[in-house]
Amino acid sequence: MKGPRRCAAGTMMVVVAITSRALWTTSAFTPARMQSTAKIIMGNMDATYRCNSLICRGTGRTSLLGMSTASSPTDVPEATAESDAPQKQKVRAERVLSGVQPTGSLHLGNYLGAIRQWVDFQNNEQKDDEGNVIPVEKFFCVVDLHAITMPHDPKELRESTLSSAALYIAAGIDPAKSNIFVQSHVPAHSELTWLLNCITPLNWLERMIQFKEKSKKQGESVGVGLLTYPCLMAADIILYQATKVPVGEDQRQHLEITRDIVRRFNDMFCKGNPYKKRCKEAGIPSRPVFIEPDAIIMKEGARVMSLTDGTKKMSKSDANDASRINVLDPPQTIRDKIKRCKTDSLEGIEWDNPERPEATNLLNIYLAVQPGRTKEDILEEVSEMSWGQFKPLLAEAVVNHLQPIQERYYEVRNDEEKLNRILKDGADAANAVAQQTLFASKIAMGFVTPTN
C-alpha cells in the first residue's frame, strides 16, 4: 500500500454529510440509543451507495468557503413497488466543521483566513440550483488536543482555549446559529485516534515533514503525540464523515494520509463474512465505515503573510511577536508593528509583483479589513504613495476593523459561566454525531459493545 506524502499542519476545515435532523439530540447518548440510532444512520449510508446521490456522483455545490458540500442521503427518495416515477428530491441538509488551535494568541491571519469566512458562511443562506434554501449544521471547535502535541503550559492552554472560544463569538460566530465546542469535550476524538494509531504503519508517520522538523528541535524528548498527530487529524475528519475537505496547498498531504488510513481501515475490517456477521448482530448494514474525503484546494488569497518576511505565513509559532498582528493587540501596538514592518526601497506601491512580496501582503491586508472595496479602488488611492504615507493608513484601517471585535471579546470573556454553557451545548451536539461513527468503527473492529 502506498504511504502518505509529506505535509505541513494547518487550520482544520471540514465539510461533512449530515444525517436526518430527527436524530439530533443534546441529551445523554446511551448505548441502547447508540445502537438503534446507528442502525438508522448506517441504513441511510447504505441508501447513499445504492442511489445516484451527491456522494456517488460527486456533483457537489460550492459554498462561500470554497468547499463542495455533501447532501444528506436521508432525503433521497427511492422508487416504490406502487410507482417507479421520479420523485422530486427534498432540500438536503449539510454540515460544516472547522477549528483552530488554541496555541498563543489568534492573529490577523487566523481571523481573515478562517474565522471571518466561517462568519460569512454562517450568515449567508446556502441555496441549491433551484433556489431552495439548504439547511446547514455548523460546528466550530477549539482543537485543544492538537495543541498538546508540543510542550505547553497548562495555565496558558486553559486561558488560550477560553480566549479562542470567546474570539469566535466576538468575531461573529453566533451560538444561536452555530455550535461552538472544545475538541477534548468530545471523547470520541481521542478514542477514534487510538483506534487509528493501532492500524497506521509507523513508517507512514515518520515520513511526515511536520514530525521531522519539530522532532529535530526536541531531539529524543519529542513526544509520541507529535508522531501520531496525523491520526488525530484523520479522526477529526472522518469522525464527522467528511466527503470534502478544503485545505491549503501546503496541507494537501495531511489529507492524503487520512485517505490512506481510511482505505486501510476499510480493507482490514469492512470486508468478508465475519464483518457481515458483526454488522448483522449490531443491526447495521455491512458497508465500509469511513468515506475517503477529497481535497478542495483553497485559494491563496486568504493567506496573511509575516510582517517581517513577506514570503512566510503569519504564524503563532514565530518567536518574534513583531511578525504578526494579534487580534487582541492594543491599537498603539498595532500601529508600532505596522510602522516597523518590512518593506522595500522601490518607488510606488504595486500588487502581485513576485519581487515585492511585502508590498502584496500589506495591500492584501488593507483590502481585507475594508469590506466592499476592490483592488482597483485601493491601487487608485495608494499606488503613488510612499511607505511612510501608506503605513499610517493601513494601521488605522486595521485598528478600526479590530476595535469592535476586541470590545465584544472582553464582554464575552468576562462572563465565563455563560461561555462555558455555550461550549457545553456545542459539545453535546457534536457528541451526538461523533458517537454514531465511533460505534460503527468499533463494531467493524470486533469490540463488544454495551447492550443496555
Short mmCIF file of C-alpha atoms in Angstrom, two decimals:
data_model
loop_
_atom_site.label_atom_id
_atom_site.label_comp_id
_atom_site.label_asym_id
_atom_site.label_seq_id
_atom_site.Cartn_x
_atom_site.Cartn_y
_atom_site.Cartn_z
CA MET A 1 0.00 0.00 0.00
CA LYS A 2 1.32 3.38 -0.93
CA GLY A 3 2.20 5.57 2.04
CA PRO A 4 1.32 9.24 2.51
CA ARG A 5 3.40 12.07 1.19
CA ARG A 6 4.85 14.91 3.21
CA CYS A 7 2.76 17.74 4.50
CA ALA A 8 2.56 20.56 7.00
CA ALA A 9 -0.12 21.14 9.59
CA GLY A 10 -2.67 23.91 9.33
CA THR A 11 -6.14 25.04 10.19
CA MET A 12 -8.65 22.24 10.11
CA MET A 13 -11.72 22.82 7.99
CA VAL A 14 -14.14 20.04 7.17
CA VAL A 15 -17.42 19.61 5.32
CA VAL A 16 -19.50 16.53 6.03
CA ALA A 17 -22.73 14.83 5.04
CA ILE A 18 -25.44 15.48 7.57
CA THR A 19 -27.78 12.83 8.94
CA SER A 20 -31.52 13.16 9.45
CA ARG A 21 -32.33 16.18 11.57
CA ALA A 22 -34.65 14.00 13.70
CA LEU A 23 -31.64 12.10 15.03
CA TRP A 24 -30.05 15.12 16.64
CA THR A 25 -30.16 15.43 20.41
CA THR A 26 -28.33 17.14 23.24
CA SER A 27 -29.31 14.54 25.82
CA ALA A 28 -27.18 11.63 27.04
CA PHE A 29 -26.35 9.19 24.26
CA THR A 30 -26.92 5.81 25.93
CA PRO A 31 -25.51 2.56 24.47
CA ALA A 32 -29.01 1.33 23.65
CA ARG A 33 -29.86 4.54 21.82
CA MET A 34 -26.47 4.48 20.17
CA GLN A 35 -27.15 1.04 18.71
CA SER A 36 -30.64 1.87 17.47
CA THR A 37 -29.51 5.22 16.08
CA ALA A 38 -26.50 3.64 14.39
CA LYS A 39 -28.88 1.25 12.65
CA ILE A 40 -30.76 4.20 11.18
CA ILE A 41 -27.59 6.09 10.30
CA MET A 42 -25.86 3.16 8.65
CA GLY A 43 -29.08 2.36 6.84
CA ASN A 44 -29.02 5.85 5.42
CA MET A 45 -25.38 5.38 4.44
CA ASP A 46 -26.45 2.17 2.71
CA ALA A 47 -29.01 4.12 0.70
CA THR A 48 -26.27 6.53 -0.31
CA TYR A 49 -24.36 3.76 -2.05
CA ARG A 50 -27.48 2.49 -3.82
CA CYS A 51 -28.81 5.75 -5.19
CA ASN A 52 -27.44 8.31 -7.59
CA SER A 53 -26.80 10.65 -4.71
CA LEU A 54 -24.37 13.52 -4.49
CA ILE A 55 -21.82 11.36 -2.72
CA CYS A 56 -21.93 8.80 -5.54
CA ARG A 57 -21.82 11.31 -8.38
CA GLY A 58 -19.52 13.85 -6.79
CA THR A 59 -21.59 16.75 -8.07
CA GLY A 60 -21.23 18.91 -5.01
CA ARG A 61 -22.24 22.51 -4.74
CA THR A 62 -19.76 25.22 -3.87
CA SER A 63 -20.29 27.23 -0.72
CA LEU A 64 -18.91 30.57 0.40
CA LEU A 65 -15.93 28.77 1.93
CA GLY A 66 -14.97 27.41 -1.46
CA MET A 67 -15.95 23.91 -0.38
CA SER A 68 -18.02 21.25 -2.04
CA THR A 69 -20.68 20.09 0.37
CA ALA A 70 -22.32 16.69 0.67
CA SER A 71 -26.01 16.00 0.68
CA SER A 72 -27.96 14.08 3.26
CA PRO A 73 -28.75 10.58 2.00
CA THR A 74 -31.83 10.54 4.23
CA ASP A 75 -33.65 12.87 1.87
CA VAL A 76 -33.08 10.81 -1.29
CA PRO A 77 -36.39 9.31 -2.45
CA GLU A 78 -36.42 5.69 -3.59
CA ALA A 79 -38.71 4.02 -6.12
CA THR A 80 -41.59 2.02 -4.65
CA ALA A 81 -43.47 -1.01 -5.89
CA GLU A 82 -46.51 1.19 -6.49
CA SER A 83 -44.71 3.74 -8.61
CA ASP A 84 -41.35 3.98 -10.35
CA ALA A 85 -41.99 7.56 -11.40
CA PRO A 86 -39.24 10.03 -10.49
CA GLN A 87 -39.96 11.97 -7.34
CA LYS A 88 -38.87 15.48 -6.57
CA GLN A 89 -35.97 15.44 -4.14
CA LYS A 90 -36.27 17.34 -0.91
CA VAL A 91 -33.77 20.01 0.00
CA ARG A 92 -30.83 18.20 1.56
CA ALA A 93 -29.09 19.28 4.70
CA GLU A 94 -25.35 19.83 5.04
CA ARG A 95 -22.83 20.11 7.84
CA VAL A 96 -19.67 22.18 8.29
CA LEU A 97 -16.97 21.65 10.90
CA SER A 98 -13.80 23.67 11.36
CA GLY A 99 -11.36 24.66 14.08
CA VAL A 100 -8.18 26.48 15.09
CA GLN A 101 -5.54 25.52 17.64
CA PRO A 102 -5.51 27.47 20.94
CA THR A 103 -1.75 27.94 20.90
CA GLY A 104 -0.75 31.54 21.57
CA SER A 105 -2.91 34.48 20.54
CA LEU A 106 -5.09 34.32 17.46
CA HIS A 107 -3.65 36.65 14.86
CA LEU A 108 -4.91 38.53 11.85
CA GLY A 109 -4.17 35.56 9.58
CA ASN A 110 -6.34 33.23 11.69
CA TYR A 111 -9.14 35.77 11.64
CA LEU A 112 -9.08 36.74 7.95
CA GLY A 113 -8.13 33.31 6.62
CA ALA A 114 -10.55 31.22 8.67
CA ILE A 115 -12.84 32.74 11.28
CA ARG A 116 -14.24 35.54 9.12
CA GLN A 117 -15.01 33.02 6.38
CA TRP A 118 -16.90 30.94 8.94
CA VAL A 119 -18.94 34.00 9.84
CA ASP A 120 -19.73 34.71 6.18
CA PHE A 121 -20.84 31.12 5.69
CA GLN A 122 -22.97 31.22 8.84
CA ASN A 123 -24.74 34.44 7.91
CA ASN A 124 -25.41 33.76 4.23
CA GLU A 125 -28.09 31.30 3.17
CA GLN A 126 -26.90 28.43 1.01
CA LYS A 127 -29.21 27.59 -1.89
CA ASP A 128 -29.41 24.77 -4.41
CA ASP A 129 -29.70 25.20 -8.17
CA GLU A 130 -33.48 25.61 -7.85
CA GLY A 131 -33.21 28.38 -5.28
CA ASN A 132 -34.21 26.27 -2.29
CA VAL A 133 -32.52 27.15 0.99
CA ILE A 134 -30.18 24.35 2.14
CA PRO A 135 -30.25 23.65 5.88
CA VAL A 136 -26.70 23.70 7.27
CA GLU A 137 -25.48 22.44 10.64
CA LYS A 138 -22.38 24.37 11.70
CA PHE A 139 -19.72 23.18 14.19
CA PHE A 140 -16.72 25.32 15.12
CA CYS A 141 -14.27 23.85 17.61
CA VAL A 142 -11.17 24.85 19.53
CA VAL A 143 -8.78 21.99 18.72
CA ASP A 144 -7.01 21.77 22.06
CA LEU A 145 -5.92 18.14 21.59
CA HIS A 146 -3.73 19.30 18.72
CA ALA A 147 -2.16 21.94 20.94
CA ILE A 148 -0.62 19.46 23.41
CA THR A 149 1.46 17.61 20.82
CA MET A 150 4.17 20.15 21.67
CA PRO A 151 5.33 21.19 25.18
CA HIS A 152 2.77 23.52 26.71
CA ASP A 153 1.93 25.37 29.89
CA PRO A 154 -1.35 24.12 31.46
CA LYS A 155 -2.36 27.58 32.62
CA GLU A 156 -1.76 29.04 29.18
CA LEU A 157 -3.64 26.21 27.47
CA ARG A 158 -6.71 26.80 29.61
CA GLU A 159 -6.66 30.54 29.03
CA SER A 160 -5.96 30.19 25.30
CA THR A 161 -8.82 27.72 24.91
CA LEU A 162 -11.38 30.01 26.54
CA SER A 163 -9.88 33.02 24.78
CA SER A 164 -10.18 31.34 21.37
CA ALA A 165 -13.81 30.41 22.01
CA ALA A 166 -14.58 33.96 23.12
CA LEU A 167 -12.91 35.33 19.99
CA TYR A 168 -15.03 33.06 17.79
CA ILE A 169 -18.11 34.68 19.30
CA ALA A 170 -16.63 38.18 19.24
CA ALA A 171 -15.77 37.81 15.56
CA GLY A 172 -19.37 36.91 14.74
CA ILE A 173 -19.91 33.18 15.31
CA ASP A 174 -23.40 33.16 16.82
CA PRO A 175 -24.19 30.36 19.33
CA ALA A 176 -27.82 30.62 18.23
CA LYS A 177 -26.82 29.67 14.68
CA SER A 178 -23.69 27.55 15.18
CA ASN A 179 -22.33 25.02 17.66
CA ILE A 180 -19.11 26.10 19.37
CA PHE A 181 -17.22 23.47 21.34
CA VAL A 182 -13.83 22.35 22.62
CA GLN A 183 -12.34 19.31 20.87
CA SER A 184 -11.42 17.50 24.10
CA HIS A 185 -15.04 17.80 25.29
CA VAL A 186 -15.95 15.19 22.65
CA PRO A 187 -14.21 11.98 23.85
CA ALA A 188 -14.75 10.24 20.52
CA HIS A 189 -11.92 12.32 19.02
CA SER A 190 -9.40 10.72 21.38
CA GLU A 191 -10.92 7.24 21.25
CA LEU A 192 -11.03 7.07 17.47
CA THR A 193 -7.47 8.43 17.33
CA TRP A 194 -6.29 5.47 19.42
CA LEU A 195 -8.06 3.03 17.11
CA LEU A 196 -6.36 4.65 14.11
CA ASN A 197 -2.99 4.68 15.90
CA CYS A 198 -3.21 0.91 16.19
CA ILE A 199 -3.64 0.31 12.45
CA THR A 200 -1.39 3.04 10.99
CA PRO A 201 2.12 1.87 9.94
CA LEU A 202 4.98 3.61 11.74
CA ASN A 203 6.80 4.46 8.52
CA TRP A 204 3.80 6.46 7.29
CA LEU A 205 4.05 8.71 10.33
CA GLU A 206 7.83 9.01 10.29
CA ARG A 207 7.70 10.46 6.77
CA MET A 208 5.62 13.44 7.82
CA ILE A 209 7.55 16.66 7.37
CA GLN A 210 6.00 18.23 10.47
CA PHE A 211 7.33 15.40 12.66
CA LYS A 212 10.78 15.57 11.07
CA GLU A 213 11.11 19.32 11.54
CA LYS A 214 9.78 19.55 15.10
CA SER A 215 11.46 16.38 16.34
CA LYS A 216 14.84 17.81 15.31
CA LYS A 217 14.28 20.71 17.69
CA GLN A 218 13.26 18.47 20.61
CA GLY A 219 15.58 15.54 20.00
CA GLU A 220 14.90 12.37 21.97
CA SER A 221 12.49 14.22 24.25
CA VAL A 222 9.93 14.54 21.46
CA GLY A 223 6.51 13.23 22.45
CA VAL A 224 4.71 10.35 20.76
CA GLY A 225 1.74 12.68 20.26
CA LEU A 226 3.69 14.64 17.66
CA LEU A 227 4.39 11.43 15.76
CA THR A 228 0.74 10.36 15.80
CA TYR A 229 -0.63 13.85 15.12
CA PRO A 230 -1.82 12.76 11.63
CA CYS A 231 -4.03 10.09 13.22
CA LEU A 232 -5.70 12.74 15.37
CA MET A 233 -6.30 14.92 12.33
CA ALA A 234 -7.68 11.94 10.43
CA ALA A 235 -10.04 11.20 13.32
CA ASP A 236 -11.25 14.81 13.31
CA ILE A 237 -12.19 14.50 9.65
CA ILE A 238 -13.70 11.02 9.42
CA LEU A 239 -15.48 11.18 12.78
CA TYR A 240 -17.98 13.51 11.10
CA GLN A 241 -17.97 11.52 7.82
CA ALA A 242 -16.36 14.25 5.75
CA THR A 243 -16.59 13.92 1.98
CA LYS A 244 -14.86 17.16 1.00
CA VAL A 245 -12.12 18.93 2.92
CA PRO A 246 -10.99 22.44 1.93
CA VAL A 247 -7.25 22.72 2.54
CA GLY A 248 -4.37 24.97 1.56
CA GLU A 249 -1.85 23.63 -0.94
CA ASP A 250 0.62 23.08 1.90
CA GLN A 251 -1.93 20.93 3.76
CA ARG A 252 -2.86 18.63 0.89
CA GLN A 253 -0.67 15.78 2.10
CA HIS A 254 -2.28 15.79 5.54
CA LEU A 255 -5.43 14.79 3.72
CA GLU A 256 -3.54 12.16 1.75
CA ILE A 257 -2.57 10.27 4.89
CA THR A 258 -6.20 10.48 6.04
CA ARG A 259 -7.28 8.86 2.79
CA ASP A 260 -4.64 6.16 3.21
CA ILE A 261 -5.79 5.45 6.78
CA VAL A 262 -9.44 5.26 5.70
CA ARG A 263 -8.59 2.87 2.88
CA ARG A 264 -6.51 0.70 5.20
CA PHE A 265 -9.24 0.57 7.86
CA ASN A 266 -11.95 -0.36 5.39
CA ASP A 267 -9.74 -3.02 3.77
CA MET A 268 -8.81 -4.55 7.13
CA PHE A 269 -12.18 -4.57 8.87
CA CYS A 270 -15.05 -3.93 6.47
CA LYS A 271 -14.93 -6.97 4.19
CA GLY A 272 -15.90 -10.63 4.28
CA ASN A 273 -18.45 -12.76 6.09
CA PRO A 274 -17.14 -12.13 9.64
CA TYR A 275 -17.71 -8.39 9.16
CA LYS A 276 -21.18 -9.01 7.75
CA LYS A 277 -21.98 -11.17 10.76
CA ARG A 278 -20.85 -8.50 13.23
CA CYS A 279 -22.92 -5.87 11.44
CA LYS A 280 -25.96 -8.13 11.39
CA GLU A 281 -25.67 -8.75 15.12
CA ALA A 282 -25.39 -5.00 15.71
CA GLY A 283 -28.29 -4.27 13.38
CA ILE A 284 -26.34 -2.16 10.90
CA PRO A 285 -25.55 -2.62 7.17
CA SER A 286 -22.21 -4.18 6.26
CA ARG A 287 -20.84 -1.17 4.39
CA PRO A 288 -17.39 0.44 4.76
CA VAL A 289 -17.42 2.56 7.90
CA PHE A 290 -15.47 5.54 6.58
CA ILE A 291 -15.65 7.62 3.43
CA GLU A 292 -12.44 8.71 1.68
CA PRO A 293 -12.51 12.53 1.75
CA ASP A 294 -11.43 14.54 -1.26
CA ALA A 295 -9.36 17.71 -1.11
CA ILE A 296 -10.58 21.09 -2.26
CA ILE A 297 -7.56 23.35 -2.50
CA MET A 298 -8.43 26.74 -1.09
CA LYS A 299 -7.37 29.91 -2.84
CA GLU A 300 -4.26 31.57 -1.51
CA GLY A 301 -5.93 34.98 -1.34
CA ALA A 302 -6.90 34.45 2.29
CA ARG A 303 -3.30 33.94 3.40
CA VAL A 304 -1.79 36.70 5.51
CA MET A 305 1.99 36.76 5.50
CA SER A 306 4.53 37.68 8.16
CA LEU A 307 5.25 41.37 8.78
CA THR A 308 8.97 40.56 8.90
CA ASP A 309 9.13 38.27 5.84
CA GLY A 310 6.53 38.52 3.09
CA THR A 311 7.36 35.02 1.84
CA LYS A 312 6.29 33.27 5.07
CA LYS A 313 2.82 32.87 6.55
CA MET A 314 1.91 34.86 9.62
CA SER A 315 2.29 32.34 12.45
CA LYS A 316 1.58 31.99 16.16
CA SER A 317 4.72 29.89 16.50
CA ASP A 318 7.07 32.63 15.27
CA ALA A 319 9.26 33.67 18.20
CA ASN A 320 9.18 37.28 17.01
CA ASP A 321 5.89 38.86 18.09
CA ALA A 322 6.55 41.74 15.67
CA SER A 323 5.95 39.31 12.80
CA ARG A 324 2.20 39.22 13.41
CA ILE A 325 -0.77 41.36 14.37
CA ASN A 326 -2.65 39.64 17.16
CA VAL A 327 -6.40 40.19 17.14
CA LEU A 328 -6.21 41.47 20.73
CA ASP A 329 -3.18 43.73 20.25
CA PRO A 330 -3.81 47.25 21.64
CA PRO A 331 -4.20 49.97 18.97
CA GLN A 332 -0.79 51.50 19.63
CA THR A 333 0.90 48.10 19.41
CA ILE A 334 -0.71 47.56 16.01
CA ARG A 335 0.49 50.96 14.83
CA ASP A 336 4.02 50.27 16.03
CA LYS A 337 4.19 46.85 14.37
CA ILE A 338 2.99 48.19 11.03
CA LYS A 339 5.33 51.18 11.25
CA ARG A 340 8.31 48.85 11.71
CA CYS A 341 7.23 46.06 9.35
CA LYS A 342 9.49 45.07 6.47
CA THR A 343 9.05 46.84 3.13
CA ASP A 344 11.33 47.59 0.16
CA SER A 345 13.11 50.64 -1.20
CA LEU A 346 11.34 50.78 -4.57
CA GLU A 347 9.17 53.75 -5.51
CA GLY A 348 5.41 53.42 -5.55
CA ILE A 349 3.26 50.57 -4.26
CA GLU A 350 2.15 47.72 -6.50
CA TRP A 351 0.23 44.46 -6.18
CA ASP A 352 1.19 40.90 -7.18
CA ASN A 353 4.80 41.62 -8.08
CA PRO A 354 6.71 38.45 -7.06
CA GLU A 355 9.75 40.61 -6.42
CA ARG A 356 7.80 42.64 -3.84
CA PRO A 357 6.08 40.13 -1.51
CA GLU A 358 5.85 42.59 1.38
CA ALA A 359 4.00 45.12 -0.78
CA THR A 360 1.49 42.49 -1.87
CA ASN A 361 0.97 41.34 1.72
CA LEU A 362 0.31 44.81 3.11
CA LEU A 363 -2.05 45.65 0.26
CA ASN A 364 -3.92 42.37 0.83
CA ILE A 365 -4.37 43.27 4.50
CA TYR A 366 -5.51 46.80 3.62
CA LEU A 367 -8.12 45.38 1.24
CA ALA A 368 -9.25 42.64 3.65
CA VAL A 369 -10.03 45.00 6.53
CA GLN A 370 -12.12 47.25 4.29
CA PRO A 371 -15.01 45.09 3.02
CA GLY A 372 -16.63 46.38 -0.12
CA ARG A 373 -13.52 47.89 -1.65
CA THR A 374 -11.75 46.49 -4.71
CA LYS A 375 -8.13 46.12 -5.78
CA GLU A 376 -8.60 48.79 -8.40
CA ASP A 377 -10.04 51.16 -5.82
CA ILE A 378 -7.15 50.53 -3.43
CA LEU A 379 -4.48 50.96 -6.10
CA GLU A 380 -6.01 54.22 -7.29
CA GLU A 381 -5.73 55.50 -3.74
CA VAL A 382 -2.23 54.32 -2.77
CA SER A 383 -0.15 53.41 -5.84
CA GLU A 384 1.73 56.72 -5.86
CA MET A 385 2.27 56.85 -2.09
CA SER A 386 5.49 56.25 -0.23
CA TRP A 387 5.61 53.65 2.54
CA GLY A 388 5.71 56.47 5.04
CA GLN A 389 2.36 57.69 3.74
CA PHE A 390 0.73 54.28 3.34
CA LYS A 391 1.63 52.62 6.64
CA PRO A 392 -0.40 55.01 8.85
CA LEU A 393 -3.43 54.47 6.60
CA LEU A 394 -3.02 50.71 6.91
CA ALA A 395 -2.56 50.88 10.68
CA GLU A 396 -5.73 52.89 11.23
CA ALA A 397 -7.73 50.61 8.92
CA VAL A 398 -6.63 47.55 10.93
CA VAL A 399 -7.28 49.27 14.28
CA ASN A 400 -10.76 50.36 13.22
CA HIS A 401 -11.62 46.90 11.94
CA LEU A 402 -10.46 45.07 15.08
CA GLN A 403 -11.79 47.52 17.67
CA PRO A 404 -15.41 46.23 17.78
CA ILE A 405 -14.15 42.63 17.90
CA GLN A 406 -11.92 43.46 20.85
CA GLU A 407 -14.75 45.19 22.71
CA ARG A 408 -17.07 42.24 22.16
CA TYR A 409 -14.32 39.80 23.17
CA TYR A 410 -13.88 41.28 26.64
CA GLU A 411 -17.63 41.30 27.13
CA VAL A 412 -17.83 37.57 26.31
CA ARG A 413 -14.66 36.51 28.11
CA ASN A 414 -15.63 38.26 31.33
CA ASP A 415 -18.79 36.12 31.60
CA GLU A 416 -17.04 32.75 31.88
CA GLU A 417 -20.11 30.97 33.24
CA LYS A 418 -22.12 31.82 30.13
CA LEU A 419 -19.17 30.96 27.87
CA ASN A 420 -18.88 27.51 29.46
CA ARG A 421 -22.61 26.91 28.94
CA ILE A 422 -22.22 27.71 25.26
CA LEU A 423 -19.29 25.28 24.98
CA LYS A 424 -21.23 22.53 26.76
CA ASP A 425 -24.23 22.90 24.46
CA GLY A 426 -21.93 22.71 21.44
CA ALA A 427 -20.15 19.64 22.78
CA ASP A 428 -23.47 17.89 23.43
CA ALA A 429 -24.48 18.38 19.81
CA ALA A 430 -21.08 17.26 18.49
CA ASN A 431 -21.08 14.20 20.76
CA ALA A 432 -24.39 13.04 19.34
CA VAL A 433 -22.82 12.91 15.87
CA ALA A 434 -19.39 11.59 16.83
CA GLN A 435 -20.69 8.65 18.87
CA GLN A 436 -22.54 7.29 15.85
CA THR A 437 -19.35 6.98 13.81
CA LEU A 438 -17.34 5.66 16.74
CA PHE A 439 -19.94 2.95 17.36
CA ALA A 440 -19.77 1.75 13.75
CA SER A 441 -15.96 1.68 13.78
CA LYS A 442 -15.88 -0.38 16.98
CA ILE A 443 -18.35 -2.89 15.55
CA ALA A 444 -16.09 -3.23 12.50
CA MET A 445 -13.02 -3.88 14.66
CA GLY A 446 -14.79 -6.53 16.71
CA PHE A 447 -15.28 -4.76 20.02
CA VAL A 448 -18.01 -5.98 22.35
CA THR A 449 -20.35 -3.02 22.81
CA PRO A 450 -22.72 -2.46 25.75
CA THR A 451 -26.22 -3.78 25.14
CA ASN A 452 -28.03 -1.89 27.91
#
